[in-house]
CSV table of C-alpha atoms (C1' of nucleotides) in Angstrom, one decimal:
chain,number,residue,atom,x,y,z
G,1,MET,CA,-37.4,-40.5,79.1
G,2,SER,CA,-36.5,-40.5,82.4
G,3,VAL,CA,-33.0,-42.8,83.6
G,4,ALA,CA,-34.8,-46.5,84.6
G,5,ILE,CA,-34.2,-47.5,88.1
G,6,LYS,CA,-32.4,-50.8,88.2
G,7,ALA,CA,-31.6,-53.9,90.7
G,8,VAL,CA,-30.2,-53.3,94.0
G,9,ARG,CA,-26.8,-54.8,93.6
G,10,GLY,CA,-26.6,-58.9,94.2
G,11,VAL,CA,-30.1,-58.8,93.9
G,12,HIS,CA,-31.7,-60.3,91.2
G,13,ASP,CA,-35.4,-61.3,89.7
G,14,ILE,CA,-36.6,-64.7,88.7
G,15,LEU,CA,-38.0,-64.6,85.7
G,16,PRO,CA,-41.5,-66.5,84.3
G,17,ALA,CA,-38.8,-69.2,82.5
G,18,ASP,CA,-36.7,-70.0,86.3
G,19,THR,CA,-40.2,-69.5,88.0
G,20,PRO,CA,-41.7,-73.1,86.9
G,21,ARG,CA,-37.7,-75.0,88.7
G,22,TRP,CA,-38.2,-72.7,92.2
G,23,GLN,CA,-41.6,-74.0,92.3
G,24,ARG,CA,-40.4,-77.9,92.6
G,25,VAL,CA,-38.4,-77.2,94.4
G,26,GLU,CA,-40.2,-75.7,97.3
G,27,ALA,CA,-43.2,-78.1,96.7
G,28,THR,CA,-40.9,-81.4,97.2
G,29,ALA,CA,-39.9,-80.0,99.5
G,30,ARG,CA,-43.1,-78.5,101.2
G,31,ARG,CA,-44.5,-82.8,100.7
G,32,VAL,CA,-40.3,-84.1,101.9
G,33,PHE,CA,-41.0,-82.3,105.4
G,34,GLU,CA,-44.3,-82.5,106.3
G,35,ALA,CA,-44.6,-86.4,105.5
G,36,HIS,CA,-41.9,-86.1,108.3
G,37,GLY,CA,-44.3,-84.9,110.5
G,38,TYR,CA,-42.4,-81.3,110.0
G,39,HIS,CA,-44.4,-78.0,110.1
G,40,GLU,CA,-44.1,-75.4,108.4
G,41,ILE,CA,-43.8,-71.3,110.4
G,42,ARG,CA,-42.9,-68.4,109.1
G,43,PRO,CA,-41.3,-65.9,111.2
G,44,PRO,CA,-40.4,-61.7,110.2
G,45,ILE,CA,-37.2,-61.5,107.8
G,46,PHE,CA,-36.0,-58.5,110.0
G,47,GLU,CA,-35.5,-58.6,114.3
G,48,ARG,CA,-33.9,-57.2,116.7
G,49,THR,CA,-30.4,-57.1,116.2
G,50,GLU,CA,-28.5,-58.7,119.1
G,51,LEU,CA,-31.2,-61.8,118.1
G,52,PHE,CA,-28.4,-62.3,115.6
G,53,ALA,CA,-25.4,-60.9,117.5
G,54,ARG,CA,-25.9,-63.3,120.6
G,55,GLY,CA,-27.6,-66.6,118.3
G,56,ILE,CA,-24.9,-66.0,115.5
G,57,GLY,CA,-22.0,-65.8,117.9
G,58,GLU,CA,-20.8,-61.7,117.4
G,59,LEU,CA,-17.1,-62.8,116.5
G,60,THR,CA,-18.8,-64.5,113.1
G,61,ASP,CA,-17.6,-62.2,109.6
G,62,ILE,CA,-21.7,-62.0,108.9
G,63,VAL,CA,-22.3,-60.6,112.3
G,64,GLN,CA,-19.0,-58.9,111.8
G,65,LYS,CA,-19.3,-57.5,108.8
G,66,GLU,CA,-22.2,-59.0,106.5
G,67,MET,CA,-24.9,-58.3,108.5
G,68,TYR,CA,-28.2,-55.2,106.6
G,69,THR,CA,-28.6,-53.8,109.7
G,70,PHE,CA,-31.2,-50.3,110.0
G,71,GLU,CA,-32.6,-47.6,113.0
G,72,ASP,CA,-35.9,-48.6,112.1
G,73,LYS,CA,-37.7,-44.3,113.3
G,74,GLY,CA,-38.0,-45.7,117.0
G,75,GLY,CA,-34.8,-46.0,116.7
G,76,GLU,CA,-33.9,-49.7,117.2
G,77,SER,CA,-31.1,-51.4,115.6
G,78,LEU,CA,-32.7,-54.0,113.6
G,79,THR,CA,-31.5,-56.2,110.5
G,80,LEU,CA,-32.4,-58.3,107.9
G,81,ARG,CA,-32.3,-61.9,108.9
G,82,PRO,CA,-28.8,-63.4,107.8
G,83,GLU,CA,-30.8,-66.8,108.1
G,84,ALA,CA,-33.7,-67.9,110.0
G,85,THR,CA,-33.0,-70.6,112.7
G,86,ALA,CA,-31.8,-68.1,115.2
G,87,SER,CA,-35.7,-67.4,114.5
G,88,VAL,CA,-37.7,-69.9,114.2
G,89,LEU,CA,-35.4,-70.6,117.9
G,90,ARG,CA,-37.3,-67.2,119.4
G,91,ALA,CA,-40.7,-68.3,117.9
G,92,TYR,CA,-39.8,-71.7,119.3
G,93,VAL,CA,-39.7,-69.6,122.9
G,94,GLU,CA,-41.7,-66.7,122.5
G,95,HIS,CA,-44.8,-68.6,121.7
G,96,GLY,CA,-44.1,-71.3,124.1
G,97,LEU,CA,-44.1,-74.4,122.2
G,98,HIS,CA,-41.3,-76.5,124.0
G,99,VAL,CA,-44.2,-77.4,126.3
G,100,GLN,CA,-45.8,-79.4,123.0
G,101,PRO,CA,-44.0,-83.2,122.4
G,102,LYS,CA,-40.4,-83.7,121.2
G,103,PRO,CA,-39.0,-83.2,119.3
G,104,VAL,CA,-40.6,-80.2,117.8
G,105,ARG,CA,-40.6,-80.6,113.8
G,106,LEU,CA,-40.4,-77.1,112.7
G,107,TYR,CA,-39.9,-75.5,108.9
G,108,THR,CA,-39.1,-71.8,106.3
G,109,ILE,CA,-38.9,-71.4,103.2
G,110,GLY,CA,-37.8,-67.6,102.8
G,111,PRO,CA,-34.6,-64.8,101.6
G,112,MET,CA,-32.0,-64.6,103.7
G,113,PHE,CA,-30.0,-61.2,103.0
G,114,ARG,CA,-25.8,-60.7,103.6
G,115,TYR,CA,-24.1,-58.1,102.1
G,116,GLU,CA,-22.0,-60.5,101.0
G,117,ARG,CA,-19.6,-59.3,97.3
G,118,PRO,CA,-22.0,-61.3,94.3
G,119,GLN,CA,-20.8,-63.9,92.8
G,120,ALA,CA,-21.6,-67.4,91.3
G,121,GLY,CA,-24.5,-69.0,93.5
G,122,ARG,CA,-23.5,-66.0,96.0
G,123,TYR,CA,-26.6,-63.2,96.1
G,124,ARG,CA,-27.2,-59.9,99.2
G,125,GLN,CA,-31.1,-61.5,99.1
G,126,PHE,CA,-30.6,-65.7,98.4
G,127,HIS,CA,-33.8,-68.4,99.5
G,128,GLN,CA,-33.1,-71.5,102.2
G,129,LEU,CA,-35.4,-73.9,103.2
G,130,ASN,CA,-35.1,-74.8,106.4
G,131,LEU,CA,-35.8,-76.4,109.6
G,132,GLU,CA,-35.1,-77.9,112.6
G,133,ALA,CA,-35.6,-80.2,115.5
G,134,VAL,CA,-36.1,-79.2,118.9
G,135,GLY,CA,-36.2,-80.4,121.8
G,136,GLU,CA,-33.9,-83.6,121.4
G,137,VAL,CA,-30.5,-84.4,122.2
G,138,HIS,CA,-30.9,-88.7,121.1
G,139,PRO,CA,-28.3,-89.6,118.0
G,140,GLY,CA,-31.9,-90.7,115.5
G,141,LEU,CA,-33.2,-87.9,115.1
G,142,ASP,CA,-29.5,-86.5,114.0
G,143,ALA,CA,-30.1,-89.1,111.3
G,144,GLU,CA,-33.2,-88.7,111.1
G,145,VAL,CA,-33.1,-85.0,109.8
G,146,ILE,CA,-30.5,-86.5,107.6
G,147,ALA,CA,-32.5,-88.6,106.4
G,148,VAL,CA,-35.0,-85.9,105.5
G,149,LEU,CA,-32.6,-83.7,103.5
G,150,MET,CA,-31.5,-86.3,101.8
G,151,GLU,CA,-34.8,-87.4,100.6
G,152,LEU,CA,-35.2,-83.9,99.5
G,153,PHE,CA,-32.6,-84.1,97.3
G,154,GLN,CA,-33.8,-87.9,96.1
G,155,GLY,CA,-37.2,-85.8,94.9
G,156,VAL,CA,-35.4,-82.7,93.1
G,157,GLY,CA,-33.9,-85.8,91.3
G,158,LEU,CA,-30.3,-84.5,92.7
G,159,ALA,CA,-29.0,-86.7,94.6
G,160,ASP,CA,-26.3,-89.1,93.1
G,161,ARG,CA,-24.3,-85.6,92.3
G,162,LEU,CA,-24.1,-84.6,95.8
G,163,THR,CA,-21.9,-85.4,98.3
G,164,LEU,CA,-23.2,-85.8,102.3
G,165,ALA,CA,-19.9,-84.3,104.6
G,166,LEU,CA,-20.3,-85.2,108.5
G,167,ASN,CA,-18.5,-85.0,111.2
G,168,SER,CA,-19.2,-84.2,114.7
G,169,ILE,CA,-17.6,-80.9,116.0
G,170,GLY,CA,-17.3,-81.4,119.7
G,171,ASP,CA,-19.1,-79.7,122.6
G,172,PRO,CA,-17.9,-77.3,125.2
G,173,ALA,CA,-16.5,-81.0,127.6
G,174,CYS,CA,-14.0,-81.4,124.8
G,175,ARG,CA,-13.9,-78.9,122.1
G,176,PRO,CA,-11.6,-76.0,124.6
G,177,ALA,CA,-9.1,-78.9,125.1
G,178,TYR,CA,-9.0,-80.1,121.1
G,179,ARG,CA,-8.5,-76.2,120.4
G,180,GLU,CA,-5.2,-75.8,122.4
G,181,LYS,CA,-3.9,-79.1,120.5
G,182,LEU,CA,-4.6,-77.6,117.2
G,183,VAL,CA,-3.4,-74.5,118.4
G,184,GLU,CA,-0.6,-76.0,119.3
G,185,TYR,CA,-0.2,-77.3,116.9
G,186,LEU,CA,-0.7,-74.6,114.3
G,187,ARG,CA,2.5,-72.1,116.6
G,188,ARG,CA,4.7,-75.1,115.7
G,189,ARG,CA,4.7,-75.4,112.0
G,190,ALA,CA,3.8,-70.9,111.6
G,191,ALA,CA,6.8,-71.0,108.5
G,192,GLU,CA,4.2,-73.4,106.5
G,193,LEU,CA,1.1,-71.6,106.9
G,194,CYS,CA,-0.4,-69.0,104.7
G,195,GLN,CA,-0.6,-65.3,106.5
G,196,GLU,CA,-4.1,-65.5,107.0
G,197,CYS,CA,-4.2,-69.2,108.6
G,198,ARG,CA,-1.3,-67.8,110.7
G,199,GLU,CA,-3.1,-65.1,112.4
G,200,ARG,CA,-6.9,-67.1,111.7
G,201,ALA,CA,-4.9,-70.0,114.5
G,202,GLU,CA,-4.4,-67.5,116.6
G,203,ARG,CA,-8.8,-66.1,116.6
G,204,ASN,CA,-10.8,-68.7,115.4
G,205,PRO,CA,-7.9,-72.0,115.2
G,206,LEU,CA,-11.5,-74.4,113.9
G,207,ARG,CA,-11.8,-72.4,110.1
G,208,VAL,CA,-7.5,-73.2,109.7
G,209,LEU,CA,-8.6,-76.4,109.2
G,210,ASP,CA,-11.0,-75.1,105.8
G,211,CYS,CA,-7.9,-72.6,104.3
G,212,LYS,CA,-8.3,-74.1,100.6
G,213,LYS,CA,-4.7,-72.9,99.8
G,214,PRO,CA,-3.1,-75.7,98.7
G,215,GLY,CA,0.5,-74.6,100.5
G,216,CYS,CA,-1.5,-74.7,103.8
G,217,GLN,CA,-2.7,-78.5,103.3
G,218,PRO,CA,0.2,-81.1,103.9
G,219,VAL,CA,0.1,-78.5,107.3
G,220,LEU,CA,-3.9,-79.2,107.6
G,221,ASP,CA,-3.5,-82.9,106.5
G,222,GLU,CA,-1.6,-84.9,109.4
G,223,ALA,CA,-3.5,-81.5,112.1
G,224,PRO,CA,-4.7,-83.4,114.8
G,225,SER,CA,-8.7,-84.4,114.4
G,226,ILE,CA,-10.8,-83.6,116.2
G,227,LEU,CA,-12.1,-87.3,115.8
G,228,ASP,CA,-9.6,-88.4,117.9
G,229,ALA,CA,-10.3,-85.9,121.0
G,230,LEU,CA,-14.2,-86.2,121.4
G,231,CYS,CA,-15.4,-86.9,124.5
G,232,ARG,CA,-16.6,-89.8,125.5
G,233,GLU,CA,-20.7,-89.2,125.5
G,234,CYS,CA,-19.9,-86.8,121.3
G,235,ALA,CA,-18.3,-90.7,119.8
G,236,GLU,CA,-20.7,-92.5,120.1
G,237,HIS,CA,-23.1,-90.4,119.8
G,238,PHE,CA,-21.1,-90.1,116.2
G,239,ALA,CA,-21.0,-93.2,115.9
G,240,HIS,CA,-24.8,-94.1,116.6
G,241,VAL,CA,-24.8,-91.4,114.1
G,242,ARG,CA,-23.2,-93.0,111.3
G,243,ARG,CA,-24.8,-96.4,112.1
G,244,TYR,CA,-28.2,-94.8,111.7
G,245,LEU,CA,-27.3,-93.1,108.7
G,246,GLU,CA,-26.0,-96.8,107.6
G,247,ALA,CA,-29.2,-98.2,108.9
G,248,MET,CA,-30.8,-96.5,105.9
G,249,ALA,CA,-28.2,-97.1,103.7
G,250,LEU,CA,-27.4,-93.4,103.9
G,251,PRO,CA,-23.5,-92.7,101.9
G,252,TYR,CA,-21.9,-90.3,103.9
G,253,ARG,CA,-18.1,-89.3,103.7
G,254,VAL,CA,-16.8,-88.4,107.7
G,255,THR,CA,-15.2,-85.2,106.4
G,256,PRO,CA,-12.5,-83.8,109.9
G,257,ARG,CA,-12.1,-81.1,108.5
G,258,LEU,CA,-15.9,-80.1,107.7
G,259,VAL,CA,-15.9,-76.8,109.6
G,260,ARG,CA,-18.8,-74.0,109.3
G,261,GLY,CA,-19.8,-70.9,110.0
G,262,PHE,CA,-21.6,-70.0,113.5
G,263,ASP,CA,-20.9,-71.3,116.4
G,264,TYR,CA,-23.8,-72.6,117.8
G,265,TYR,CA,-22.7,-75.8,116.1
G,266,VAL,CA,-22.2,-78.5,118.9
G,267,ARG,CA,-22.2,-82.6,118.1
G,268,THR,CA,-22.9,-83.4,114.9
G,269,THR,CA,-21.8,-81.2,111.4
G,270,PHE,CA,-22.8,-81.7,107.8
G,271,GLU,CA,-23.1,-80.7,104.9
G,272,LEU,CA,-24.0,-81.1,101.1
G,273,LEU,CA,-21.7,-80.8,98.3
G,274,THR,CA,-21.5,-80.1,94.4
G,275,GLY,CA,-18.1,-79.3,91.7
G,276,GLU,CA,-20.8,-78.0,90.1
G,277,LEU,CA,-20.6,-74.7,91.6
G,278,GLY,CA,-17.7,-72.7,91.4
G,279,ALA,CA,-16.1,-72.1,94.8
G,280,GLN,CA,-20.2,-72.6,96.2
G,281,ASN,CA,-20.1,-75.9,96.7
G,282,ALA,CA,-22.5,-76.5,99.5
G,283,VAL,CA,-26.1,-76.8,98.9
G,284,ALA,CA,-27.0,-77.2,102.2
G,285,GLY,CA,-25.4,-76.8,105.2
G,286,GLY,CA,-26.8,-77.8,109.1
G,287,GLY,CA,-26.6,-79.3,112.7
G,288,ARG,CA,-26.7,-79.2,116.1
G,289,TYR,CA,-27.5,-76.6,118.5
G,290,ASP,CA,-27.7,-77.8,121.7
G,291,GLY,CA,-27.2,-74.7,124.5
G,292,LEU,CA,-28.8,-72.2,121.8
G,293,VAL,CA,-32.3,-72.1,122.7
G,294,GLN,CA,-31.0,-71.9,126.4
G,295,LEU,CA,-28.7,-69.5,124.9
G,296,LEU,CA,-32.1,-67.4,123.5
G,297,GLY,CA,-33.6,-66.5,126.4
G,298,GLY,CA,-35.6,-70.3,126.2
G,299,PRO,CA,-35.4,-73.9,127.9
G,300,PRO,CA,-32.4,-76.0,127.3
G,301,ASP,CA,-34.1,-77.5,124.6
G,302,PRO,CA,-30.9,-79.8,123.0
G,303,GLY,CA,-31.8,-79.3,118.7
G,304,ILE,CA,-31.2,-79.3,115.1
G,305,GLY,CA,-31.0,-78.7,111.7
G,306,PHE,CA,-30.1,-77.6,107.6
G,307,ALA,CA,-30.0,-74.8,105.8
G,308,VAL,CA,-30.7,-75.8,101.9
G,309,GLY,CA,-29.6,-73.1,99.3
G,310,MET,CA,-32.6,-72.7,97.1
G,311,GLU,CA,-30.3,-70.9,94.6
G,312,ARG,CA,-28.3,-72.8,94.5
G,313,VAL,CA,-30.4,-75.8,93.7
G,314,VAL,CA,-32.0,-74.4,91.0
G,315,LEU,CA,-29.0,-73.6,89.5
G,316,LEU,CA,-28.6,-77.9,89.3
G,317,LEU,CA,-31.6,-78.0,87.6
G,318,SER,CA,-31.8,-78.1,84.8
G,319,SER,CA,-34.4,-75.7,82.5
G,320,ASP,CA,-36.2,-78.3,80.6
G,321,SER,CA,-39.6,-77.1,82.8
G,322,ASN,CA,-41.4,-76.8,80.3
G,323,LYS,CA,-45.0,-75.1,81.1
G,324,ALA,CA,-48.0,-75.7,79.6
G,325,GLY,CA,-48.8,-73.9,77.6
G,326,PRO,CA,-53.2,-72.2,77.5
G,327,LEU,CA,-55.4,-74.8,75.8
G,328,ALA,CA,-56.5,-72.9,72.6
G,329,LEU,CA,-56.5,-69.1,71.6
G,330,LEU,CA,-60.4,-67.6,71.2
G,331,ILE,CA,-60.5,-65.7,68.7
G,332,PRO,CA,-63.9,-63.4,68.7
G,333,LEU,CA,-63.8,-61.0,64.7
G,334,GLY,CA,-65.6,-58.2,65.5
G,335,ASP,CA,-66.6,-56.4,69.3
G,336,ALA,CA,-70.1,-58.4,68.9
G,337,ALA,CA,-68.3,-62.2,69.1
G,338,LEU,CA,-65.9,-60.5,71.5
G,339,LEU,CA,-69.6,-59.8,73.9
G,340,ARG,CA,-70.0,-63.6,73.2
G,341,LEU,CA,-67.6,-65.2,73.8
G,342,PHE,CA,-65.4,-63.1,76.6
G,343,PRO,CA,-68.5,-64.9,79.4
G,344,VAL,CA,-67.4,-68.2,77.5
G,345,ALA,CA,-63.6,-68.0,79.4
G,346,GLN,CA,-64.3,-66.7,81.7
G,347,ALA,CA,-67.2,-69.9,83.1
G,348,VAL,CA,-64.3,-72.0,81.5
G,349,ARG,CA,-61.1,-70.7,83.1
G,350,LYS,CA,-63.6,-70.3,87.1
G,351,GLN,CA,-63.2,-74.7,85.9
G,352,GLY,CA,-59.2,-74.6,85.6
G,353,ALA,CA,-59.0,-74.3,82.0
G,354,VAL,CA,-56.1,-71.5,80.5
G,355,VAL,CA,-57.8,-70.3,76.9
G,356,GLU,CA,-56.6,-66.7,76.0
G,357,LEU,CA,-59.2,-64.4,74.6
G,358,GLY,CA,-58.4,-62.0,71.7
G,359,TYR,CA,-59.5,-59.2,71.4
G,360,GLY,CA,-61.8,-59.5,67.6
G,361,VAL,CA,-59.4,-56.4,66.6
G,362,ARG,CA,-57.0,-58.2,65.0
G,363,ARG,CA,-57.0,-60.3,61.2
G,364,LEU,CA,-57.7,-64.3,61.2
G,365,ARG,CA,-54.8,-63.8,59.8
G,366,SER,CA,-52.1,-63.0,62.4
G,367,GLU,CA,-54.6,-63.8,65.3
G,368,LEU,CA,-53.6,-67.5,63.7
G,369,ASP,CA,-50.2,-67.0,63.6
G,370,ARG,CA,-50.6,-66.1,67.4
G,371,ALA,CA,-52.1,-69.2,68.0
G,372,ASN,CA,-49.2,-70.9,66.6
G,373,ARG,CA,-46.9,-69.4,68.3
G,374,LEU,CA,-48.0,-69.7,71.7
G,375,LYS,CA,-48.4,-73.1,70.2
G,376,VAL,CA,-51.5,-73.8,71.3
G,377,PRO,CA,-53.5,-76.7,70.0
G,378,TYR,CA,-56.7,-75.7,69.4
G,379,ALA,CA,-58.1,-72.1,67.8
G,380,VAL,CA,-62.4,-71.3,68.2
G,381,ILE,CA,-62.5,-69.1,66.0
G,382,VAL,CA,-66.7,-67.0,65.9
G,383,GLY,CA,-66.9,-64.3,63.7
G,384,GLU,CA,-70.3,-62.3,62.3
G,385,SER,CA,-71.3,-65.5,60.5
G,386,GLU,CA,-70.7,-67.7,62.8
G,387,LEU,CA,-72.2,-66.2,65.5
G,388,GLU,CA,-75.8,-64.9,62.9
G,389,LYS,CA,-76.0,-69.3,62.8
G,390,GLY,CA,-74.9,-69.4,66.7
G,391,GLU,CA,-71.9,-71.7,65.9
G,392,ALA,CA,-68.2,-71.4,66.5
G,393,LEU,CA,-65.1,-74.0,64.8
G,394,ILE,CA,-62.9,-75.2,66.7
G,395,ARG,CA,-59.3,-76.2,64.9
G,396,GLU,CA,-57.2,-78.4,65.8
G,397,MET,CA,-53.9,-76.5,65.1
G,398,THR,CA,-51.0,-79.4,64.4
G,399,SER,CA,-53.5,-81.0,61.9
G,400,GLY,CA,-55.8,-77.9,60.6
G,401,ALA,CA,-58.8,-79.4,60.9
G,402,GLN,CA,-62.0,-77.8,61.7
G,403,ARG,CA,-65.7,-78.1,62.9
G,404,VAL,CA,-68.1,-76.6,64.2
G,405,VAL,CA,-70.8,-76.9,67.4
G,406,PRO,CA,-73.0,-74.8,68.8
G,407,LEU,CA,-71.8,-71.6,70.2
G,408,SER,CA,-74.4,-73.2,73.3
G,409,ARG,CA,-72.3,-76.2,74.0
G,410,LEU,CA,-69.0,-74.3,73.2
G,411,GLU,CA,-68.2,-74.3,77.1
G,412,GLY,CA,-68.5,-78.1,77.1
G,413,GLU,CA,-66.8,-78.9,74.4
G,414,LEU,CA,-63.5,-76.9,75.5
G,415,MET,CA,-64.3,-78.7,79.1
G,416,THR,CA,-64.2,-81.8,76.8
G,417,LEU,CA,-60.9,-81.0,75.5
G,418,ALA,CA,-59.2,-80.0,78.8
G,419,GLY,CA,-60.1,-83.1,80.3
G,420,ARG,CA,-58.1,-84.9,77.4
G,421,ARG,CA,-54.7,-83.5,77.5
O,1,G,C1',-13.9,-55.3,102.0
O,2,U,C1',-9.5,-56.9,98.0
O,3,G,C1',-8.0,-58.7,93.1
O,4,A,C1',-8.2,-59.6,87.6
O,5,G,C1',-12.0,-59.8,82.9
O,6,C,C1',-16.4,-57.7,80.3
O,7,G,C1',-20.6,-53.7,79.2
O,8,U,C1',-23.1,-52.0,72.3
O,9,A,C1',-31.2,-52.5,70.8
O,10,G,C1',-35.4,-56.9,74.2
O,11,C,C1',-31.7,-61.6,73.1
O,12,U,C1',-26.9,-63.1,70.6
O,13,C,C1',-23.4,-60.6,68.2
O,14,A,C1',-21.3,-56.0,64.2
O,15,A,C1',-18.8,-51.2,64.0
O,16,U,C1',-11.3,-51.6,59.1
O,17,U,C1',-4.7,-47.7,62.6
O,18,G,C1',-10.1,-43.4,66.0
O,19,G,C1',-14.0,-42.0,60.1
O,20,U,C1',-19.8,-39.8,57.6
O,21,U,C1',-25.8,-41.2,58.9
O,22,A,C1',-23.2,-47.8,65.3
O,23,G,C1',-25.8,-52.8,61.5
O,24,A,C1',-27.6,-58.0,61.5
O,25,G,C1',-29.7,-62.5,63.0
O,26,C,C1',-33.1,-63.5,66.5
O,27,A,C1',-37.7,-61.6,68.9
O,28,C,C1',-41.9,-58.2,68.4
O,29,U,C1',-46.4,-55.4,65.3
O,30,G,C1',-47.4,-54.2,60.5
O,31,G,C1',-48.8,-55.6,54.7
O,32,A,C1',-48.2,-58.4,50.5
O,33,C,C1',-52.2,-62.0,51.4
O,34,U,C1',-61.2,-58.5,52.8
O,35,G,C1',-62.7,-64.7,57.3
O,36,U,C1',-58.1,-69.7,57.8
O,37,G,C1',-51.6,-69.7,61.0
O,38,G,C1',-46.5,-72.9,60.3
O,39,C,C1',-43.1,-71.3,54.9
O,40,U,C1',-41.1,-67.2,52.1
O,41,C,C1',-40.5,-61.4,50.7
O,42,C,C1',-40.9,-55.6,52.4
O,43,A,C1',-41.6,-52.2,55.9
O,44,G,C1',-41.9,-50.2,61.3
O,45,G,C1',-40.6,-49.1,66.0
O,46,G,C1',-36.5,-50.2,68.8
O,47,G,C1',-29.9,-47.4,71.1
O,48,U,C1',-28.4,-40.9,75.8
O,49,U,C1',-22.3,-47.7,72.3
O,50,G,C1',-24.0,-48.1,81.0
O,51,A,C1',-22.7,-43.2,83.7
O,52,G,C1',-19.6,-38.7,83.5
O,53,G,C1',-15.5,-36.3,82.7
O,54,G,C1',-11.7,-35.8,79.1
O,55,U,C1',-7.6,-36.1,74.5
O,56,U,C1',-8.9,-35.1,68.9
O,57,C,C1',-11.1,-31.4,62.8
O,58,A,C1',-13.8,-36.2,65.1
O,59,A,C1',-14.1,-41.3,70.5
O,60,U,C1',-17.7,-47.1,70.7
O,61,U,C1',-12.5,-47.6,70.0
O,62,C,C1',-8.1,-44.4,73.5
O,63,C,C1',-7.3,-42.0,79.0
O,64,C,C1',-9.7,-40.6,83.9
O,65,U,C1',-13.6,-41.2,87.3
O,66,U,C1',-18.5,-44.2,88.7
O,67,C,C1',-22.2,-47.5,88.8
O,68,G,C1',-23.1,-52.4,86.8
O,69,C,C1',-22.1,-57.7,85.7
O,70,U,C1',-18.8,-61.6,85.5
O,71,C,C1',-15.7,-65.0,88.2
O,72,A,C1',-11.8,-65.9,92.0
O,73,C,C1',-9.6,-64.7,96.9
O,74,C,C1',-12.2,-64.3,102.4
O,75,C,C1',-17.1,-66.5,103.7
O,76,C,C1',-20.8,-69.0,103.3
O,77,A,C1',-26.2,-71.6,101.8
RNA sequence: GUGAGCGUAGCUCAAUUGGUUAGAGCACUGGACUGUGGCUCCAGGGGUUGAGGGUUCAAUUCCCUUCGCUCACCCCA
């Protein structure tokens, strides 16, 4: 025997025991998204490396060390997408979707790839639901997008186990000034910060704010808040978003220290948080990205969107989903009976009933045993004597009651039973 | 990339200070029971003990390397 090949590190098979949960989440997402006027788009899962470098930001961790980048045979540098927004917006620009009435509402579902050490709720290939609304600056759109997100989680029954964290991180008009103020503050209290925060204070000061080390907390608690430093436009935008959310009775928690990992975010940012997933507490995250479309070579269209981590959602969902098994096991005894039952099985399957067909080689006892373990409600027995008389036995498994039906009417009988289920 | 813990059958786990042929339950297949299931009993298939090397008369057990898993850091969905 040769050595078995195993799956690559950080990726995983989604087995039949789990796929019902995945399907439930996907179906709910499609229903909710479509109900709000969003349409599916399916971009490729790899792109020119430059798209992500430009879109996500050269200096982000994702671009610097987490991308699956390779050269194709033509010598071009390609990258498996680490996130979907850049691809969706690239397609938006490339195919002129911006000529449609704004906002343009899009969503996509699929795998993402990041080269990270796997951990609870974190994988190298993982799956996201992505929703994007492009071409509108009005804060009503921010509220709409967040409302769609919340409705999705109400739909899968997780809304009350999650909290919505909301923040505004300003825009190019006000963030630089805040950044200066923050750096100044962090320098002043550098002695009280951990080594890493001290280094980051120079490189990427905003990220210092979400350091989880207890030692840093007091310093960060007293740090100047971005919300006090917003320019008038950003402050008004944020106030409106909050008012709309309140009008829809959507609870949220203002979290001035919420910072996100992509450079492109401006103004509104948000995350859906859980305490049930260890260190991976974000189930979904998103924000506004005015300026990104232009950065990617398109028109100056603003936009906002979010990503939902499917693995994390599925982990929160109980595995109670009991899939419906087959309606019946058809048991032929001998090849002649199998020849007679094959077309019947195909006919009812074509009409949507799920039946399993034996091959006529096992004993009746074993087949009934199998029917029992398959948990089918009915078994259909056709042996030599039935075949001679043109009959079939329909056995009701829980009671053991059997009745005789003509073989010619078996298909109809099965469909009646299927309808009753 | 850093750190810690763990790798024995498809699954959950045993195996004495290092000691003979690595076991059990569940699951799977068959039989007891010529064509009537759930219970019971019996049997069978399935393991390079993650891989490679070392110490030893002898390694699942001790040591090294490596791979993988898990958790945390980091980062994020």
